[in-house]
Each structure stands twice: as C-alpha cells, then as structure tokens.
Short mmCIF file of C-alpha atoms in Angstrom, two decimals:
data_model
loop_
_atom_site.label_atom_id
_atom_site.label_comp_id
_atom_site.label_asym_id
_atom_site.label_seq_id
_atom_site.Cartn_x
_atom_site.Cartn_y
_atom_site.Cartn_z
CA UNK A 1 127.53 128.36 48.60
CA UNK A 2 128.67 131.73 47.14
CA UNK A 3 126.93 130.85 44.27
CA UNK A 4 123.83 129.97 46.00
CA UNK A 5 124.11 132.96 48.17
CA UNK A 6 124.70 135.32 45.38
CA UNK A 7 121.54 133.33 43.12
CA UNK A 8 119.26 133.76 46.35
CA UNK A 9 120.46 137.63 46.67
CA UNK A 10 119.52 138.31 43.45
CA UNK A 11 115.89 136.49 43.32
CA UNK A 12 115.17 138.52 46.29
CA UNK A 13 115.83 141.63 44.53
CA UNK A 14 113.66 140.90 41.76
CA UNK A 15 111.02 139.87 44.20
CA UNK A 16 111.10 142.79 46.04
CA UNK A 17 110.83 144.99 42.61
CA UNK A 18 108.32 143.07 41.49
CA UNK A 19 106.19 143.96 44.59
CA UNK A 20 107.18 147.54 44.85
CA UNK A 21 106.41 148.17 41.06
CA UNK A 22 102.62 147.30 41.98
CA UNK A 23 102.78 144.71 38.99
CA UNK A 24 102.96 141.79 40.96
CA UNK A 25 101.63 140.97 44.64
CA UNK A 26 103.62 138.68 47.36
CA UNK A 27 100.97 135.95 46.83
CA UNK A 28 101.39 135.56 43.01
CA UNK A 29 104.98 135.39 43.42
CA UNK A 30 104.21 132.71 46.07
CA UNK A 31 102.13 130.64 43.83
CA UNK A 32 104.57 130.95 40.94
CA UNK A 33 107.41 129.53 43.35
CA UNK A 34 104.81 126.63 44.27
CA UNK A 35 103.90 125.70 40.59
CA UNK A 36 107.43 125.80 39.60
CA UNK A 37 108.72 123.99 42.79
CA UNK A 38 105.94 121.13 41.34
CA UNK A 39 107.41 121.65 37.70
CA UNK A 40 111.08 120.83 38.09
CA UNK A 41 110.33 118.18 41.04
CA UNK A 42 112.41 120.16 43.73
CA UNK A 43 111.66 119.44 47.24
CA UNK A 44 109.52 122.22 49.21
CA UNK A 45 111.80 125.35 50.37
CA UNK A 46 114.07 125.01 47.40
CA UNK A 47 115.31 128.13 46.19
CA UNK A 48 114.39 129.55 42.74
CA UNK A 49 116.32 131.47 40.58
CA UNK A 50 115.49 135.06 39.26
CA UNK A 51 115.62 133.83 35.92
CA UNK A 52 113.44 130.87 36.44
CA UNK A 53 110.61 132.77 38.89
CA UNK A 54 110.76 135.88 36.13
CA UNK A 55 110.11 133.09 33.09
CA UNK A 56 107.18 131.72 35.21
CA UNK A 57 105.88 135.50 35.67
CA UNK A 58 105.89 136.12 32.30
CA UNK A 59 104.32 132.78 31.19
CA UNK A 60 101.48 133.40 33.50
CA UNK A 61 101.29 136.90 31.63
CA UNK A 62 101.76 138.60 35.35
CA UNK A 63 104.25 140.81 33.47
CA UNK A 64 106.27 140.95 29.96
CA UNK A 65 109.59 140.14 28.90
CA UNK A 66 109.96 143.97 29.17
CA UNK A 67 108.84 144.56 32.62
CA UNK A 68 110.67 141.50 33.70
CA UNK A 69 114.10 142.75 32.39
CA UNK A 70 113.56 146.32 34.17
CA UNK A 71 112.68 144.66 37.66
CA UNK A 72 115.92 142.38 37.44
CA UNK A 73 117.91 145.36 37.56
CA UNK A 74 115.80 146.83 40.39
CA UNK A 75 113.86 149.35 38.82
CA UNK A 76 110.34 149.81 40.12
CA UNK A 77 108.47 152.50 38.43
CA UNK A 78 107.05 151.22 35.35
CA UNK A 79 104.24 153.85 34.59
CA UNK A 80 103.79 157.06 33.31
CA UNK A 81 100.56 158.59 35.12
CA UNK A 82 97.82 155.86 34.60
CA UNK A 83 99.60 153.96 31.69
CA UNK A 84 101.54 150.95 32.64
CA UNK A 85 104.30 150.47 30.43
CA UNK A 86 104.49 147.09 28.95
CA UNK A 87 107.02 146.98 26.44
CA UNK A 88 109.76 149.64 24.22
CA UNK A 89 108.88 150.17 20.42
CA UNK A 90 111.24 152.72 19.23
CA UNK A 91 113.57 155.56 19.82
CA UNK A 92 113.01 159.00 17.65
CA UNK A 93 114.24 162.30 16.92
CA UNK A 94 111.55 163.42 19.70
CA UNK A 95 111.82 160.78 22.36
CA UNK A 96 111.17 157.11 22.87
CA UNK A 97 107.98 155.26 22.17
CA UNK A 98 106.63 152.81 24.43
CA UNK A 99 103.93 149.95 24.46
CA UNK A 100 101.33 150.30 27.30
CA UNK A 101 98.38 149.57 28.79
CA UNK A 102 95.58 152.12 30.70
CA UNK A 103 95.41 150.97 34.21
CA UNK A 104 91.61 151.37 34.45
CA UNK A 105 90.26 151.14 30.83
CA UNK A 106 92.95 148.08 30.08
CA UNK A 107 93.27 149.82 26.32
CA UNK A 108 96.35 148.92 24.84
CA UNK A 109 98.30 152.26 23.17
CA UNK A 110 101.38 153.45 22.46
CA UNK A 111 103.11 156.39 24.78
CA UNK A 112 105.48 159.21 22.81
CA UNK A 113 108.15 159.96 25.83
CA UNK A 114 109.98 163.59 25.85
CA UNK A 115 113.03 162.85 27.83
CA UNK A 116 114.18 165.49 30.81
CA UNK A 117 117.49 166.27 28.60
CA UNK A 118 115.32 166.79 25.41
CA UNK A 119 112.94 169.05 27.34
CA UNK A 120 114.19 172.52 26.17
CA UNK A 121 111.67 175.11 25.88
CA UNK A 122 111.88 174.76 21.91
CA UNK A 123 111.46 171.08 22.26
CA UNK A 124 108.19 171.03 24.34
CA UNK A 125 106.57 173.76 22.39
CA UNK A 126 107.40 171.43 19.36
CA UNK A 127 105.89 168.43 21.25
CA UNK A 128 102.81 170.53 22.26
CA UNK A 129 102.39 171.48 18.82
CA UNK A 130 102.51 167.48 17.62
CA UNK A 131 100.29 167.25 20.47
CA UNK A 132 97.26 169.48 19.36
CA UNK A 133 97.79 168.50 15.93
CA UNK A 134 97.26 165.02 16.43
CA UNK A 135 94.00 165.78 18.60
CA UNK A 136 92.47 167.38 15.49
CA UNK A 137 92.45 164.19 13.65
CA UNK A 138 90.50 161.42 13.04
CA UNK A 139 90.70 159.36 10.12
CA UNK A 140 91.35 155.60 9.91
CA UNK A 141 94.73 155.88 8.07
CA UNK A 142 95.94 158.23 10.40
CA UNK A 143 97.68 157.51 13.85
CA UNK A 144 95.02 158.51 16.64
CA UNK A 145 95.88 160.82 19.64
CA UNK A 146 93.92 159.65 22.69
CA UNK A 147 95.86 161.16 25.49
CA UNK A 148 98.46 163.65 26.61
CA UNK A 149 99.95 164.25 30.00
CA UNK A 150 103.33 164.94 31.96
CA UNK A 151 104.41 162.74 35.11
CA UNK A 152 106.81 164.90 36.74
CA UNK A 153 109.21 166.43 34.33
CA UNK A 154 108.21 163.77 31.72
CA UNK A 155 106.03 164.83 29.07
CA UNK A 156 104.02 161.91 26.91
CA UNK A 157 101.49 161.79 24.12
CA UNK A 158 99.38 158.44 24.10
CA UNK A 159 98.03 157.42 20.81
CA UNK A 160 96.66 154.21 19.47
CA UNK A 161 99.03 151.30 19.04
CA UNK A 162 99.61 149.92 15.78
CA UNK A 163 100.30 146.37 15.40
CA UNK A 164 102.58 144.84 12.98
CA UNK A 165 105.82 147.13 11.43
CA UNK A 166 106.33 149.85 9.07
CA UNK A 167 106.70 150.25 5.31
CA UNK A 168 110.66 150.83 5.89
CA UNK A 169 111.30 147.42 7.71
CA UNK A 170 108.58 145.37 5.54
CA UNK A 171 110.65 146.29 2.49
CA UNK A 172 113.92 145.49 4.10
CA UNK A 173 112.60 141.81 5.42
CA UNK A 174 110.97 141.18 2.17
CA UNK A 175 112.58 143.21 -0.57
CA UNK A 176 110.63 145.28 -3.35
CA UNK A 177 107.21 144.92 -2.76
CA UNK A 178 104.53 143.34 -5.50
CA UNK A 179 102.64 146.31 -7.50
CA UNK A 180 99.35 145.47 -5.62
CA UNK A 181 100.70 145.31 -2.22
CA UNK A 182 102.99 148.55 -2.54
CA UNK A 183 99.69 150.43 -4.35
CA UNK A 184 97.56 149.35 -1.61
CA UNK A 185 99.67 150.61 1.07
CA UNK A 186 100.40 153.97 -0.60
CA UNK A 187 96.67 154.20 -1.98
CA UNK A 188 95.62 154.04 2.12
CA UNK A 189 98.20 156.62 3.24
CA UNK A 190 97.11 158.74 0.37
CA UNK A 191 93.59 158.65 1.91
CA UNK A 192 94.89 159.85 5.21
CA UNK A 193 97.25 162.78 4.04
CA UNK A 194 94.03 163.62 1.73
CA UNK A 195 92.06 164.16 4.82
CA UNK A 196 95.22 166.27 6.76
CA UNK A 197 95.53 168.19 3.73
CA UNK A 198 91.68 169.16 3.88
CA UNK A 199 92.54 170.38 7.28
CA UNK A 200 95.10 173.02 6.32
CA UNK A 201 98.07 170.39 7.62
CA UNK A 202 100.97 169.40 5.62
CA UNK A 203 102.92 166.44 7.10
CA UNK A 204 106.33 167.41 5.62
CA UNK A 205 108.02 164.19 6.49
CA UNK A 206 106.12 161.44 4.63
CA UNK A 207 108.49 158.32 4.34
CA UNK A 208 108.40 154.60 4.70
CA UNK A 209 109.16 154.57 8.65
CA UNK A 210 106.32 156.92 9.33
CA UNK A 211 103.80 154.41 7.03
CA UNK A 212 102.78 151.72 9.73
CA UNK A 213 101.41 148.41 8.30
CA UNK A 214 99.38 145.93 10.36
CA UNK A 215 99.38 141.96 9.51
CA UNK A 216 95.86 142.59 8.14
CA UNK A 217 97.26 145.12 5.22
CA UNK A 218 95.60 148.48 6.87
CA UNK A 219 98.17 151.34 6.59
CA UNK A 220 98.28 154.27 8.77
CA UNK A 221 100.62 157.16 8.70
CA UNK A 222 102.17 158.56 12.03
CA UNK A 223 104.52 160.88 13.62
CA UNK A 224 102.88 164.04 12.49
CA UNK A 225 105.06 166.37 14.72
CA UNK A 226 106.50 168.04 11.85
CA UNK A 227 103.11 169.09 10.69
CA UNK A 228 102.72 172.65 9.20
CA UNK A 229 99.87 174.19 8.72
CA UNK A 230 99.82 177.14 6.19
CA UNK A 231 96.98 179.42 8.05
CA UNK A 232 99.16 179.59 11.12
CA UNK A 233 102.72 179.40 9.61
CA UNK A 234 104.05 182.81 11.28
CA UNK A 235 103.79 181.05 14.75
CA UNK A 236 105.84 177.65 13.33
CA UNK A 237 109.20 177.59 14.90
CA UNK A 238 110.65 175.79 11.80
CA UNK A 239 109.21 178.32 9.71
CA UNK A 240 112.81 179.08 7.92
CA UNK A 241 114.71 175.50 8.04
CA UNK A 242 114.29 172.65 6.11
CA UNK A 243 112.49 170.04 7.90
CA UNK A 244 112.00 166.35 6.91
CA UNK A 245 114.29 163.75 5.92
CA UNK A 246 116.94 164.05 3.20
CA UNK A 247 115.82 161.06 1.12
CA UNK A 248 112.44 162.00 0.69
CA UNK A 249 112.84 165.75 0.59
CA UNK A 250 110.71 167.68 -2.19
CA UNK A 251 112.53 170.18 -4.17
CA UNK A 252 110.71 173.00 -2.84
CA UNK A 253 111.62 171.78 0.71
CA UNK A 254 115.07 172.33 -0.11
CA UNK A 255 115.01 175.84 -1.89
CA UNK A 256 112.19 177.79 -0.26
CA UNK A 257 110.68 176.08 2.86
CA UNK A 258 108.63 179.02 3.64
CA UNK A 259 106.47 178.08 0.30
CA UNK A 260 106.04 174.29 0.94
CA UNK A 261 102.37 173.17 0.11
CA UNK A 262 100.54 169.76 -0.13
CA UNK A 263 102.51 168.93 -3.31
CA UNK A 264 105.14 168.38 -1.25
CA UNK A 265 103.87 165.50 0.59
CA UNK A 266 102.91 163.91 -2.79
CA UNK A 267 106.94 164.29 -3.82
CA UNK A 268 107.71 162.62 -0.46
CA UNK A 269 104.90 159.87 -0.97
CA UNK A 270 106.43 159.63 -4.61
CA UNK A 271 109.44 158.57 -3.18
CA UNK A 272 108.05 156.43 -0.74
CA UNK A 273 106.39 154.35 -3.36
CA UNK A 274 109.64 154.09 -5.53
CA UNK A 275 111.35 153.01 -2.46
CA UNK A 276 108.64 150.20 -1.75
CA UNK A 277 108.65 148.67 -5.32
CA UNK A 278 112.65 149.06 -6.04
CA UNK A 279 113.91 148.50 -2.42
CA UNK A 280 116.22 151.64 -2.65
CA UNK A 281 115.51 155.25 -1.88
CA UNK A 282 115.86 157.58 -5.35
CA UNK A 283 119.05 158.87 -4.31
CA UNK A 284 121.23 156.46 -2.04
CA UNK A 285 124.34 157.42 -0.58
CA UNK A 286 125.93 160.69 0.06
CA UNK A 287 125.43 163.47 2.80
CA UNK A 288 122.57 165.50 3.27
CA UNK A 289 123.42 168.27 1.12
CA UNK A 290 124.66 165.79 -1.84
CA UNK A 291 121.12 164.37 -1.32
CA UNK A 292 119.42 167.65 -1.80
CA UNK A 293 121.56 168.36 -4.93
CA UNK A 294 120.45 165.66 -6.74
CA UNK A 295 116.61 166.13 -5.54
CA UNK A 296 116.93 169.54 -7.12
CA UNK A 297 118.93 168.43 -10.24
CA UNK A 298 119.02 164.71 -11.20
CA UNK A 299 116.61 161.85 -11.82
CA UNK A 300 116.57 158.75 -10.19
CA UNK A 301 116.96 155.29 -12.29
CA UNK A 302 114.06 153.59 -13.77
CA UNK A 303 111.99 151.71 -11.27
CA UNK A 304 111.88 148.61 -13.63
CA UNK A 305 115.43 148.43 -13.40
CA UNK A 306 115.31 147.04 -9.92
CA UNK A 307 111.59 145.29 -10.06
CA UNK A 308 111.24 144.52 -13.80
CA UNK A 309 107.49 143.21 -12.50
CA UNK A 310 106.16 146.40 -12.48
CA UNK A 311 104.10 147.95 -15.61
CA UNK A 312 104.89 151.18 -17.42
CA UNK A 313 101.73 152.68 -16.35
CA UNK A 314 102.20 152.17 -12.56
CA UNK A 315 105.84 153.56 -13.47
CA UNK A 316 104.03 157.24 -14.74
CA UNK A 317 102.30 157.42 -11.55
CA UNK A 318 105.55 157.06 -9.77
CA UNK A 319 107.05 160.01 -11.90
CA UNK A 320 103.99 162.02 -11.73
CA UNK A 321 104.34 162.13 -7.91
CA UNK A 322 108.07 162.99 -8.43
CA UNK A 323 107.69 165.91 -11.11
CA UNK A 324 110.65 168.10 -9.79
CA UNK A 325 108.39 171.09 -10.38
CA UNK A 326 105.31 171.25 -7.55
CA UNK A 327 103.14 172.23 -10.73
CA UNK A 328 103.49 169.89 -12.85
CA UNK A 329 103.40 167.03 -10.01
CA UNK A 330 100.39 165.75 -9.07
CA UNK A 331 98.44 168.13 -7.28
CA UNK A 332 96.22 166.00 -4.38
CA UNK A 333 96.54 162.64 -2.26
CA UNK A 334 92.93 162.20 -3.20
CA UNK A 335 94.67 162.08 -6.93
CA UNK A 336 97.24 159.60 -6.43
CA UNK A 337 94.90 157.48 -4.28
CA UNK A 338 92.21 157.71 -8.00
CA UNK A 339 95.59 156.83 -9.64
CA UNK A 340 96.46 153.78 -7.65
CA UNK A 341 93.51 152.53 -7.09
CA UNK A 342 93.09 149.97 -10.14
CA UNK A 343 96.07 148.14 -8.76
CA UNK A 344 95.38 148.51 -5.00
CA UNK A 345 91.88 146.95 -4.31
CA UNK A 346 91.05 146.35 -0.66
CA UNK A 347 93.65 145.77 1.86
CA UNK A 348 94.51 142.11 2.34
CA UNK A 349 96.28 140.20 4.98
CA UNK A 350 100.35 140.18 4.61
CA UNK A 351 101.92 136.96 4.39
CA UNK A 352 104.55 136.12 6.95
CA UNK A 353 104.45 139.83 8.46
CA UNK A 354 106.45 139.46 11.51
CA UNK A 355 108.48 141.79 13.91
CA UNK A 356 112.70 140.86 14.07
CA UNK A 357 113.65 140.19 17.64
CA UNK A 358 115.45 143.25 18.76
CA UNK A 359 119.15 142.42 19.66
CA UNK A 360 119.67 145.64 22.07
CA UNK A 361 118.45 145.94 25.66
CA UNK A 362 115.82 148.20 25.87
CA UNK A 363 115.90 151.31 27.48
CA UNK A 364 114.34 152.26 30.75
CA UNK A 365 111.19 154.48 31.23
CA UNK A 366 112.31 157.83 31.42
CA UNK A 367 111.66 159.04 35.37
CA UNK A 368 112.86 162.72 35.32
CA UNK A 369 115.44 161.74 37.92
CA UNK A 370 117.92 160.06 35.04
CA UNK A 371 119.81 161.73 32.12
CA UNK A 372 118.80 159.97 28.92
CA UNK A 373 121.22 159.49 25.94
CA UNK A 374 120.60 158.52 22.46
CA UNK A 375 121.30 159.76 19.17
CA UNK A 376 118.30 161.71 17.38
CA UNK A 377 116.63 160.31 14.36
CA UNK A 378 115.78 164.11 13.12
CA UNK A 379 116.71 167.52 14.00
CA UNK A 380 115.45 170.57 12.04
CA UNK A 381 118.31 171.97 10.34
CA UNK A 382 119.11 175.10 9.09
CA UNK A 383 119.97 175.46 5.25
CA UNK A 384 123.53 176.86 5.96
CA UNK A 385 124.56 173.32 8.15
CA UNK A 386 122.47 171.09 6.10
CA UNK A 387 125.59 169.28 5.43
CA UNK A 388 126.69 168.57 9.11
CA UNK A 389 123.54 166.40 9.72
CA UNK A 390 123.03 162.61 9.73
CA UNK A 391 120.00 161.03 8.72
CA UNK A 392 121.13 157.58 10.41
CA UNK A 393 119.15 156.72 13.54
CA UNK A 394 118.72 154.20 16.20
CA UNK A 395 115.35 153.28 15.82
CA UNK A 396 114.15 149.53 16.08
CA UNK A 397 110.58 149.24 15.56
CA UNK A 398 107.34 150.96 14.30
CA UNK A 399 105.70 153.80 15.52
CA UNK A 400 108.75 156.16 15.63
CA UNK A 401 110.80 157.77 12.81
CA UNK A 402 113.73 156.50 11.14
CA UNK A 403 115.50 158.25 8.36
CA UNK A 404 116.58 155.43 6.15
CA UNK A 405 120.24 154.52 5.78
CA UNK A 406 120.88 153.58 2.49
CA UNK A 407 123.71 152.03 0.44
CA UNK A 408 125.49 153.87 -2.17
CA UNK A 409 124.52 153.67 -5.85
CA UNK A 410 125.57 155.85 -8.68
CA UNK A 411 122.88 157.89 -10.29
CA UNK A 412 124.98 160.32 -12.20
CA UNK A 413 124.17 158.76 -15.77
CA UNK A 414 121.48 160.14 -17.65
CA UNK A 415 119.34 158.46 -20.29
CA UNK A 416 116.90 159.67 -22.75
CA UNK A 417 114.66 162.30 -21.05
CA UNK A 418 110.99 161.38 -21.76
CA UNK A 419 108.07 163.82 -20.10
CA UNK A 420 110.81 165.43 -18.37
CA UNK A 421 112.22 162.59 -16.40
CA UNK A 422 115.08 160.26 -16.98
CA UNK A 423 114.46 157.17 -18.26
CA UNK A 424 116.98 153.87 -17.95
CA UNK A 425 117.38 151.16 -20.40
CA UNK A 426 115.13 148.14 -19.70
CA UNK A 427 115.85 146.09 -16.84
CA UNK A 428 118.91 143.90 -17.59
CA UNK A 429 122.28 142.68 -15.43
CA UNK A 430 124.53 143.86 -18.39
CA UNK A 431 123.29 147.55 -17.43
CA UNK A 432 124.08 147.31 -14.03
CA UNK A 433 126.52 149.90 -13.45
CA UNK A 434 128.01 147.92 -10.28
CA UNK A 435 128.14 144.89 -12.66
CA UNK A 436 129.81 146.92 -15.20
CA UNK A 437 132.16 148.47 -12.56
CA UNK A 438 133.21 145.14 -11.33
CA UNK A 439 133.65 143.71 -15.03
CA UNK A 440 136.05 146.75 -15.36
CA UNK A 441 137.78 146.35 -12.67
CA UNK A 442 138.55 142.71 -13.49
CA UNK A 443 139.43 143.22 -17.08
CA UNK A 444 141.76 146.05 -16.11
CA UNK A 445 143.66 143.75 -13.70
CA UNK A 446 143.80 141.22 -16.68
CA UNK A 447 145.41 143.70 -18.83
CA UNK A 448 147.82 144.64 -16.31
CA UNK A 449 148.85 141.33 -14.92
CA UNK A 450 149.25 139.42 -18.40
CA UNK A 451 151.87 141.61 -19.73
CA UNK A 452 153.84 142.01 -16.37
CA UNK A 453 153.71 138.01 -16.11
CA UNK A 454 155.03 137.42 -19.40
CA UNK A 455 157.78 140.04 -18.74
CA UNK A 456 158.80 138.02 -15.51
CA UNK A 457 158.74 134.98 -17.74
CA UNK A 458 160.92 136.35 -20.46
CA UNK A 459 163.32 137.43 -17.56
CA UNK A 460 163.44 134.22 -15.91
CA UNK A 461 163.89 132.68 -18.75
CA UNK A 462 166.96 134.54 -20.02
CA UNK A 463 168.59 134.16 -16.34
CA UNK A 464 168.35 130.48 -16.70
CA UNK A 465 169.93 130.56 -19.97
CA UNK A 466 172.83 132.46 -18.96
CA UNK A 467 173.53 130.82 -16.07
CA UNK A 468 173.56 127.35 -18.01
CA UNK A 469 175.79 129.16 -20.51
CA UNK A 470 178.15 130.31 -18.13
CA UNK A 471 178.21 126.98 -16.34
#
C-alpha cells in the first residue's frame, strides 16, 4: 500500500509539472492514460506509473526524453524566451548548448547559453562579440546565427542546428579516416574559413571538435567565439593572451599572440587534418606548456606511421599546412581547398554515422535562479599561467567546444629531415616506439631473471648436497 501511494504521488507530480510547463494539456494526459490502460489490459481507473506515462507521452511525440527527465524532478520552465528546449547537446567553455524549437516558427535550432555564474562583465562582452561575429556570416560551411537574446539574467545565442556529430567524435568512433573522407571534410571547412578570412576574421580555435559533420557528409565550422578581427584588434579583450586549444595552436599564437594571421588557422586546420587521418593529435600527452614547446620546436610522427593507406602527396599537403614558419606555410584556406580537391570530390553520405548514447544525466535549463556548475572546456589564459590550465573538458556532443584529451606518445625521436620537416621511417610495427619499449622491458626482465634463477638453483643444490653429506 505504501509503495502504491508513493507511486501515485510521484505520477501526479510528473503530471502537474507537465501541465505547468505548458508542454502538455490535461486532455493529452487523460488520453494517454486511457491508451495505456487499454494497452496494458488494466481495469478502468487503474493507476499508471510515472515511467509508463512519461514513456507513452514520448512515444506519442508530445514531449522528448530530455523534457520527460526534467518534468520527473519537478522542473517546469523548459523554455528560453520563445524557444522550447527539447534536448541537451553539449557543455563548453562559454556555457551550455541545447537543442530547441521556436514556438511559433517550429524551426529546429541550437541555443547556446551563458549561465548566470559565468555572466561576468568580461564573459558577457565576449559572448556579445561572438553573437555579433556570427551575425556577419552566411556560408554553407559555417554554422549560421539566427537570433540572440536573454531570458531574465540568462543570455543566449541561437544558431542553426547541425545534425550528426563533430569530427573529433567521428574519428574516435571510426578510427583514422580514409584519405577521401578526411579530404572532403577539411576541403569544406577550408571553404568556410576562406569566407571568414575574406571578412577579416581569424577563427583562432580550429580543431576537430569545432567541425560539425552531418550524416550527408556536409561539414560546417562552428564556435566562432574566439574569432579575431585584425581591423578591430585593439578592442579585443584577449589581445595579449594565448587563446585556442593546446593540441592545435600555431607557433605564432604561442610566441606572439598579437601578430596572428589567417595562416594561424591554416596551421590548426593542418593539425586537424593530421588528427583525422592518424587518429592522434600531432603532439599527444604532456601539459599545455609542454605541448606549446613541441609545437615550437618539434615535428610530429610521419602520418603514414598510423595510416599507411594515405599517399605521400597527401602527406605533403599536411606538411605544407603545418610548417612552423607562417611564411613557408600554405597562405590561404582557398589554396588548402585547391590542394585537397583531387581527393575530396563531392560530399557523400557517411556510413554508420551515429551519436552514442550519453551516460550522464543532462543538466537542467539555466533559469537565473540556480547556480550552474561545471568545468570550462576553454578559458583564455595568459602566457605566464599557460602551464596551469588543463585542456580536459566535460563536453559530450557536437556544436560545443571540446579540447581533445589525448593519450601519451613519445615524439622526441628525430628522423631524416626533408623540406624542413621530420620524416619517420615507413610504417612498420618494428619501428613503433611503444612496441620497442615493451620489447626492451621483456628483454631486461629476462636478462635479470635468468641469472637470478640460475644462482638460486645453484644455492639450493649446494644446500641439498650439504645436508645429504652431513646425514
């Protein structure tokens, strides 16, 4: 009886929340209950549990799974202005991203929210800059801005919703991409960047997590919140700071952040292409400052070490994009696109592109009355405290920044240098430093254990003979 009372109470809490939210009417709830009663073969008037009612409403398309989860715990505000929140997409350095539908227009979109606890004067200034930057851009390979506003003290930016995933998640789920697919994605991203560069905007945070890919194979560059305008550089609040993601920073972003050019985006796009075909960032492991040092001084492993299917001509394009000196690097995104065009072709559907289920509970919509928590994916940092910042992030899905968390990989060995770049030997398991390291450990273990076991055996034989002689 106690369990039934509890069950009824919870169910009614859900129903009340659903009605108060404005998403569901009492008539819809009554109809769903009638359908469930008949479907389950229960007598009229039987109590329907919270989970059963919520599942039925989701099945009927009245609410989404995300909305059902929020209503279960009594949250009734599921909108930001005229936008009805339908799902959670990602958490990033400038806040959270939700999927939404405009109440009147019915258009699906993404809503990027600056939570109240991040709404400092500097953050609001940066957020406003992002809104105005994206409002200038209209290109098929850049995420378009639709609207902006605030709901109480919660500021938000509305952009087009891009179904699918981002390049980082695509590589993590599939492994290194075939040459043609990687070329197609980066070709499209380069086209979008060329459009932005021609409008005097430098992205500054080009990386796999900021390239969205649809199931049709269409790529769009997102997250222009760090964009730098050379014509308005003095008003940029991050002018003297190293901004970007450590795995993809160009050398000049590290050495002289005031003097970056569009060539900086080319370097980062080259690192992104390297990741796409190798499944690894150019310089994995280490702290942000260690990564920065390696971008300045070292060269990554030859890409064919991780993906022997790519051609040397393709590798040359990556190398030309990742030249240390901006003057030696490919000078424009348009040239990048032209160099990749022989492999790229037209955008084609990507087989088995899917989003994995998120294992964490999605956060509620910020209301301005509650304190939001979370670790930022990116925080602009000064040169002097570069070492103290982590590139790790709790981001989950696409349309949000997510600096790559990489495994360790030794890149200290330098091979024959050709055209100013380090060239590793042809792909071979025998040359793999990790395999070599494991082999050396085994050899050392055998070298130590065999003599020790022989000594122990001799000692044991001596003791046995000594005892027998005394006996």
